[in-house]
Coordinates of C-alpha atoms in Angstrom, one line a residue:
X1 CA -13.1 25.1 -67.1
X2 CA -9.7 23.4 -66.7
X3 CA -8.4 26.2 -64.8
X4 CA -11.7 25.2 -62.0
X5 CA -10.8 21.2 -62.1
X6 CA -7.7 21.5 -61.5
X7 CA -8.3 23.6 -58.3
X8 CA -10.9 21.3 -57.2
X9 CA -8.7 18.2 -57.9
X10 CA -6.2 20.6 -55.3
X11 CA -8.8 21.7 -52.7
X12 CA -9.4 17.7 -52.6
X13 CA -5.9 16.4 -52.1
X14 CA -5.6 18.9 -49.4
X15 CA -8.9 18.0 -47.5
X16 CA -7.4 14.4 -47.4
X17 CA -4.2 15.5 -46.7
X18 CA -5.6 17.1 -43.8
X19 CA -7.8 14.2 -42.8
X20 CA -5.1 12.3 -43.2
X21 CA -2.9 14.4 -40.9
X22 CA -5.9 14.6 -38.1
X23 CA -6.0 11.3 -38.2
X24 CA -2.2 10.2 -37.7
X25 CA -1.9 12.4 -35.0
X26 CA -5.1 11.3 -33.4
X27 CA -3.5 7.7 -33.8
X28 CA 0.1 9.3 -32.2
X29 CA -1.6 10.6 -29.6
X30 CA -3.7 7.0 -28.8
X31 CA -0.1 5.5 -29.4
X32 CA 1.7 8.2 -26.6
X33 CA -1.7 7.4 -23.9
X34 CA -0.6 3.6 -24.2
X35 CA 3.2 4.2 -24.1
X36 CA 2.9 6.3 -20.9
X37 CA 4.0 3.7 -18.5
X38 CA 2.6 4.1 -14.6
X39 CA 5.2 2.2 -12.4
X40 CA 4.0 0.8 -8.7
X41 CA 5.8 -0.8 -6.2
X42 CA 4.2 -3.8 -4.0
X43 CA 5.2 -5.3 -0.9
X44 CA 4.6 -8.9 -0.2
X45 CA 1.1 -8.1 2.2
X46 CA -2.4 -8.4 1.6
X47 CA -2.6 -4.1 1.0
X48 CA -1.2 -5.1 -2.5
X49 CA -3.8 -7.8 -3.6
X50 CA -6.5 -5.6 -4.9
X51 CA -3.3 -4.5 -7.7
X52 CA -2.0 -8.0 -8.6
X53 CA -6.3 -8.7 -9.1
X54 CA -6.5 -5.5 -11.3
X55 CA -3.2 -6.8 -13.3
X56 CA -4.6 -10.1 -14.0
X57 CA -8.7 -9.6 -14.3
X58 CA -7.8 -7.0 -17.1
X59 CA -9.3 -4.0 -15.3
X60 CA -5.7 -1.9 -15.9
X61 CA -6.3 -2.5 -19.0
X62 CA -10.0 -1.9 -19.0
X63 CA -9.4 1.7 -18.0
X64 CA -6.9 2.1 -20.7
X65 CA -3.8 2.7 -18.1
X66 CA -0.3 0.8 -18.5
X67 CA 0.4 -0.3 -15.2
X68 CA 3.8 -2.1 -14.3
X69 CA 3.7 -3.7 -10.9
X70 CA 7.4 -4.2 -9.5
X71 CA 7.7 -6.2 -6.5
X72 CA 10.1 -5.4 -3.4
X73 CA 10.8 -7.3 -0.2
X74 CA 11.5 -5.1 2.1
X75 CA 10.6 -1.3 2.5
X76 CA 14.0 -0.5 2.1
X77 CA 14.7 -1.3 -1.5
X78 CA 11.0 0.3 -2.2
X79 CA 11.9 3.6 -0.8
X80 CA 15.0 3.9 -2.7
X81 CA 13.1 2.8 -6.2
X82 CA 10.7 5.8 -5.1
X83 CA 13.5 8.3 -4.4
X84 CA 15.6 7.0 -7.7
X85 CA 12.6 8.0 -9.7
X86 CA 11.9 4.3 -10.9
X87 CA 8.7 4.3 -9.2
X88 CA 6.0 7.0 -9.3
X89 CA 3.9 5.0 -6.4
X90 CA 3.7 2.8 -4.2
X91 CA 2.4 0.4 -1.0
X92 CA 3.6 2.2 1.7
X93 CA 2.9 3.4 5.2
X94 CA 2.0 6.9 7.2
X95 CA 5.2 6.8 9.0
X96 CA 7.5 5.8 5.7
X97 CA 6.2 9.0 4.6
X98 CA 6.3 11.3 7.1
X99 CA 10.6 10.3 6.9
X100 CA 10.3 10.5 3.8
X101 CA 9.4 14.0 3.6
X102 CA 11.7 15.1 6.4
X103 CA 14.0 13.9 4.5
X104 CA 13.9 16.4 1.3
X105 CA 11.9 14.3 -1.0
X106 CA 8.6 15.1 -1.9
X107 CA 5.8 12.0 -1.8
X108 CA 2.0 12.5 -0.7
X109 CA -0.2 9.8 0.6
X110 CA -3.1 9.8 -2.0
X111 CA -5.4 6.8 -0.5
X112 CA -5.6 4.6 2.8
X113 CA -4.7 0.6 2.0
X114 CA -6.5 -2.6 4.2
X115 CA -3.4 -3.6 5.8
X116 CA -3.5 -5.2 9.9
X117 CA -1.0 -5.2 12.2
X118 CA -1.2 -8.3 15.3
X119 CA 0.0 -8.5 18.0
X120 CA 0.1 -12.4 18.6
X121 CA 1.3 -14.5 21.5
X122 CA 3.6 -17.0 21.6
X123 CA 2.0 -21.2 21.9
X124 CA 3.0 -21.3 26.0
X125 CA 1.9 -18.1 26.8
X126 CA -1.4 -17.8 28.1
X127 CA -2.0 -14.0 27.9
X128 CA -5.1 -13.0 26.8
X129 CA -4.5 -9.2 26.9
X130 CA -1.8 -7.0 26.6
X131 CA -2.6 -5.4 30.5
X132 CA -0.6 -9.0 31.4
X133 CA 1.8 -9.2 29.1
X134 CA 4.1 -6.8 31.9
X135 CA 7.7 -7.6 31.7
X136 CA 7.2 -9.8 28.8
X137 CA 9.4 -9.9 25.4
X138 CA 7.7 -8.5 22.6
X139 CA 8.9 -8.6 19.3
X140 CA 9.1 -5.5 16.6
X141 CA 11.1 -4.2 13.6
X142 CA 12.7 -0.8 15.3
X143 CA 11.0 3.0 14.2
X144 CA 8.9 0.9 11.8
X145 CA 4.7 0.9 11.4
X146 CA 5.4 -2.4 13.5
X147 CA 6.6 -0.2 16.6
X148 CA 4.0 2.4 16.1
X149 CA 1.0 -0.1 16.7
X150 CA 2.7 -1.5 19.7
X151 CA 2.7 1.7 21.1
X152 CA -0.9 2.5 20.6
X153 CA -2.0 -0.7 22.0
X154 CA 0.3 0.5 25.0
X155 CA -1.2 3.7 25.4
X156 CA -4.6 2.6 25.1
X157 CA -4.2 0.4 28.2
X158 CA -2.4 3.0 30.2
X159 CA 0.9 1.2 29.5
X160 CA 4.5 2.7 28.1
X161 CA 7.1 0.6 26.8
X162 CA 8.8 0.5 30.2
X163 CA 6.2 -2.2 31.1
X164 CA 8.0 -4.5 28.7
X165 CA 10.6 -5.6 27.0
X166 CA 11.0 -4.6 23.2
X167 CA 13.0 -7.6 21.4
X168 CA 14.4 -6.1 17.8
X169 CA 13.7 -8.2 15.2
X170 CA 13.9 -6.4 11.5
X171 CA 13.3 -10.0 9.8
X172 CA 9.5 -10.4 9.7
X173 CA 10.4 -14.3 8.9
X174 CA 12.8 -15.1 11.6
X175 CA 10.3 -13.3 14.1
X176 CA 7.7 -15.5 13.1
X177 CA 9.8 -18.5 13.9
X178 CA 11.0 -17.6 16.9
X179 CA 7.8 -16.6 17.8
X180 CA 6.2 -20.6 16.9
X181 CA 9.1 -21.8 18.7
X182 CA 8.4 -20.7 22.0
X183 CA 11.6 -18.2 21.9
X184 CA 9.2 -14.7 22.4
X185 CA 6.5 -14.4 24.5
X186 CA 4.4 -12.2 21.9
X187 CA 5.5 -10.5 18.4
X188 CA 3.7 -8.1 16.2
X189 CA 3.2 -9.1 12.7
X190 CA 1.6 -7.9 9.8
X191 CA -0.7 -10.4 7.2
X192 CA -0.8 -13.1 6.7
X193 CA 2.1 -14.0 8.9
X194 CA -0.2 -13.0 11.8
X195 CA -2.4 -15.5 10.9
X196 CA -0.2 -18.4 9.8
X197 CA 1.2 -17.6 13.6
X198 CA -2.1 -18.1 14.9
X199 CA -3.0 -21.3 12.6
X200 CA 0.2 -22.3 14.1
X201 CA -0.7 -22.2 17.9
X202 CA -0.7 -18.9 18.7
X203 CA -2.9 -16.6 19.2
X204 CA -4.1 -13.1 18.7
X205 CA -3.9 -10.3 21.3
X206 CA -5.0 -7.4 19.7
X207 CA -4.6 -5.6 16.6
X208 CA -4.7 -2.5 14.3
X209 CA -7.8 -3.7 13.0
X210 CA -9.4 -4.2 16.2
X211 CA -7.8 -0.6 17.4
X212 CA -9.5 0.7 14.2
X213 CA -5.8 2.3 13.4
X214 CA -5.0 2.3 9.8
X215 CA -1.5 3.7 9.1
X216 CA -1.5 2.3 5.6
X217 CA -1.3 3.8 2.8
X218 CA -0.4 4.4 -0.9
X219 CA 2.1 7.0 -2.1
X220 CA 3.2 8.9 -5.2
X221 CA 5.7 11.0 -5.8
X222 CA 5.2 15.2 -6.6
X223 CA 6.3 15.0 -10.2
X224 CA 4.4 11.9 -11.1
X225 CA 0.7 13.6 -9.6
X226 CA 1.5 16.7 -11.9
X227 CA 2.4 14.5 -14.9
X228 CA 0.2 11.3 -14.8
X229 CA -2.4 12.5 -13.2
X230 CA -5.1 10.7 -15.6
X231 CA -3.3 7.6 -15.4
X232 CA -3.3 7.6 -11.6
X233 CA -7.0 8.3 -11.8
X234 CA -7.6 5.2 -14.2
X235 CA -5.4 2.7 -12.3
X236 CA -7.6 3.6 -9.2
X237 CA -11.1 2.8 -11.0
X238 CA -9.3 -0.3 -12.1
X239 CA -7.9 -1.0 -8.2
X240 CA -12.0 0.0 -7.2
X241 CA -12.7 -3.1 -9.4
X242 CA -10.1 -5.2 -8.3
X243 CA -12.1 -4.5 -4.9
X244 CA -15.6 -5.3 -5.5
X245 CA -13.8 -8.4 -7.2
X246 CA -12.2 -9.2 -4.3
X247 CA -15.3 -8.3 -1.8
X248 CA -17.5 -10.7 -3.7
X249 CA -15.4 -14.0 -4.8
X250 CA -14.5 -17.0 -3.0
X251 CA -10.8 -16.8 -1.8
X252 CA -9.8 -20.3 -2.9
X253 CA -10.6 -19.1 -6.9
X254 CA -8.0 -16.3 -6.6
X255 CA -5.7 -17.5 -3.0
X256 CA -3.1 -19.5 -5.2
X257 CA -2.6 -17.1 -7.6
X258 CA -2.0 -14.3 -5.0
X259 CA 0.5 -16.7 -3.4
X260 CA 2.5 -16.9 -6.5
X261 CA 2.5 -13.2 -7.7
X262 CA 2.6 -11.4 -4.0
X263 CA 5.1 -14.1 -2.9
X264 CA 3.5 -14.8 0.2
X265 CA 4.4 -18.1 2.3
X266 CA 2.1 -21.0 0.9
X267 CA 0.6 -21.3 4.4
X268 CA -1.3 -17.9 3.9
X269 CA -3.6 -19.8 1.6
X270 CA -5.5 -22.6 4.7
X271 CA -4.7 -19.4 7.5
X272 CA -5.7 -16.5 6.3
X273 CA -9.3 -15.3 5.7
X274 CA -9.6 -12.4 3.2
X275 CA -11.0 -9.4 5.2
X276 CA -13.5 -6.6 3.6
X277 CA -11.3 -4.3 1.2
X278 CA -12.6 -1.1 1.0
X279 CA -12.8 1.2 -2.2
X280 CA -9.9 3.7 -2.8
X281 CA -10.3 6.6 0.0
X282 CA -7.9 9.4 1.1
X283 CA -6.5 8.3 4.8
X284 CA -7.7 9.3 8.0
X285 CA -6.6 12.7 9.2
X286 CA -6.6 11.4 12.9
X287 CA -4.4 8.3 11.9
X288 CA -1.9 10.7 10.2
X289 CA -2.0 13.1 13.3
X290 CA -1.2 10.1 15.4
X291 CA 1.9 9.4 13.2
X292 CA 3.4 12.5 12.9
X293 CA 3.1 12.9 17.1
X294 CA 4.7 9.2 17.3
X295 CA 7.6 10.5 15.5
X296 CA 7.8 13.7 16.4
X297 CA 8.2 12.2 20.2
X298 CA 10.8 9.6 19.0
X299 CA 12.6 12.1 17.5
X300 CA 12.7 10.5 14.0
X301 CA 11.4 13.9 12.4
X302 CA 11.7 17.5 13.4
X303 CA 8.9 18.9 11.4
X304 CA 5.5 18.5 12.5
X305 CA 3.7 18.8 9.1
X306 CA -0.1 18.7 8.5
X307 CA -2.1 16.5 6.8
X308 CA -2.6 18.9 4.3
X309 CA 1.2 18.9 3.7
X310 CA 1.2 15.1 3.2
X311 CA -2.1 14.3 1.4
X312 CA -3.3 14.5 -2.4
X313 CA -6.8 14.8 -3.2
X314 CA -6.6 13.3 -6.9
X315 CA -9.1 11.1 -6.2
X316 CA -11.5 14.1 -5.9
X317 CA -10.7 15.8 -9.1

């Protein structure tokens, strides 16, 4: 009779040694989910709004993913986070990839972002479309997405860039100035400094919008789709929240606060009127074949690689 409680007394302290084991590492494992960190660079644009919403509404944290949301100012330092390894992802663009890539380092576009492009005129110039803007100065940053939607407006109205005059500009600031002080005839800008131009006197030619062109994108690096997977599939239910958010609030309850975090020029909040964001969505095949021609015919990349070779479908698995 002793001989049997002392063996149930054991069997016991085992079954809650082993309840207690399942149980720590169920805990370690909760603990290792929250520690896995998913870094994203943003650009100061309205493509990175629907992330700074999801930061502060909670919905990262909603869908249990640790998001850290780095901010860059120009593409530059954002491409060289991404290639150091000290970004997994990031706000970027169709033809920031496509170098990118020719360039040895592996990145795939995973979704399309709202972004616009706009070609603005300057306050004296009366233009009101791009057919009459022949022999005219016209601002862009040089083998950027800025030159790319020049072009295409170009080519949709039988133009080249022969039939004007492409003024260099890298600083999207000092082109905005020069542009409201009556020193270029036209510029192309992305948001909100398109519209601040346009609060400002000038006014709007065309744009990507318009053209339905959306080069924008988002971008993640090879090993961080094989290793965060999950967590890039929770911080894009949290960024289809920020969305609907977004899509269904008044911009003056959420304008100052994007101001402050995005680090856009207090004049976006009386010029700029919040379009339509859509819900994360893998970018257009035509818009990438466009790209990849553009550069291709620059020569800014030998290869001409498919959309297959550029695109993830983690959204669909």
């Amino acid at each position: 009779m002793k001989k049997l409680l002392v063996l149930i007394i054991c069997l016991g302290l085992l079954a809650v040694t082993g309840c207690t084991s399942d149980t720590q590492q169920s805990a370690d494992n909760s603990k290792n989910a929250s520690d896995t960190i998913l870094k994203i660079g943003l650009m100061p644009d309205i493509d990175s709004i629907p992330f700074i919403i999801a930061e502060e509404k909670g919905f990262f944290k909603e869908e249990g993913v640790n998001v850290e949301l780095q901010h860059f100012k120009s593409a530059m330092d954002r491409d060289s986070a991404l290639q150091s390894g000290n970004l997994d992802g990031g706000v970027s663009d169709m033809l920031a990839a496509g170098f990118a890539k020719d360039g040895g380092f592996d990145v795939k576009m995973t979704s399309m972002t709202d972004g616009n492009y706009c070609l603005v005129a300057g306050t004296a110039n009366n233009v009101q479309s791009i057919k009459n803007m022949k022999g005219q100065n016209i601002s862009v940053s040089k083998n950027t997405i800025i030159e790319f939607v020049l072009d295409q407006m170009l080519m949709e109205n039988q133009m080249t860039e022969a039939d004007i005059n492409k003024t260099v500009i890298p600083q999207i600031p000092t082109r905005l100035e020069m542009l409201q002080n009556g020193k270029l005839d036209a510029a192309v800008l992305p948001e909100p400094m398109g519209s601040i131009a346009i609060k400002n006197g000038c006014h709007l030619i065309n744009s990507s919008e318009k053209m339905q062109i959306n080069p924008g994108v988002m971008v993640f690096i090879n090993d961080s789709l094989q290793n965060k997977s999950e967590e890039i599939k929770a911080m894009y239910r949290a960024y289809n929240k920020a969305v609907e958010y977004l899509n269904n609030t008044p911009q003056e309850e959420y304008m100052d606060l994007v101001i402050e975090k995005a680090g856009l020029p207090p004049a976006t909040k009386d010029a700029l009127t919040m379009q339509k964001y859509h819900e994360a969505a893998l970018p257009s095949k035509d818009a990438w074949e466009k790209s990849i021609q553009w550069l291709n015919q620059k020569g800014l990349v030998k290869e001409t690689y498919s959309y297959d070779d550029m695109v993830s479908d983690i959204l669909s698995k």
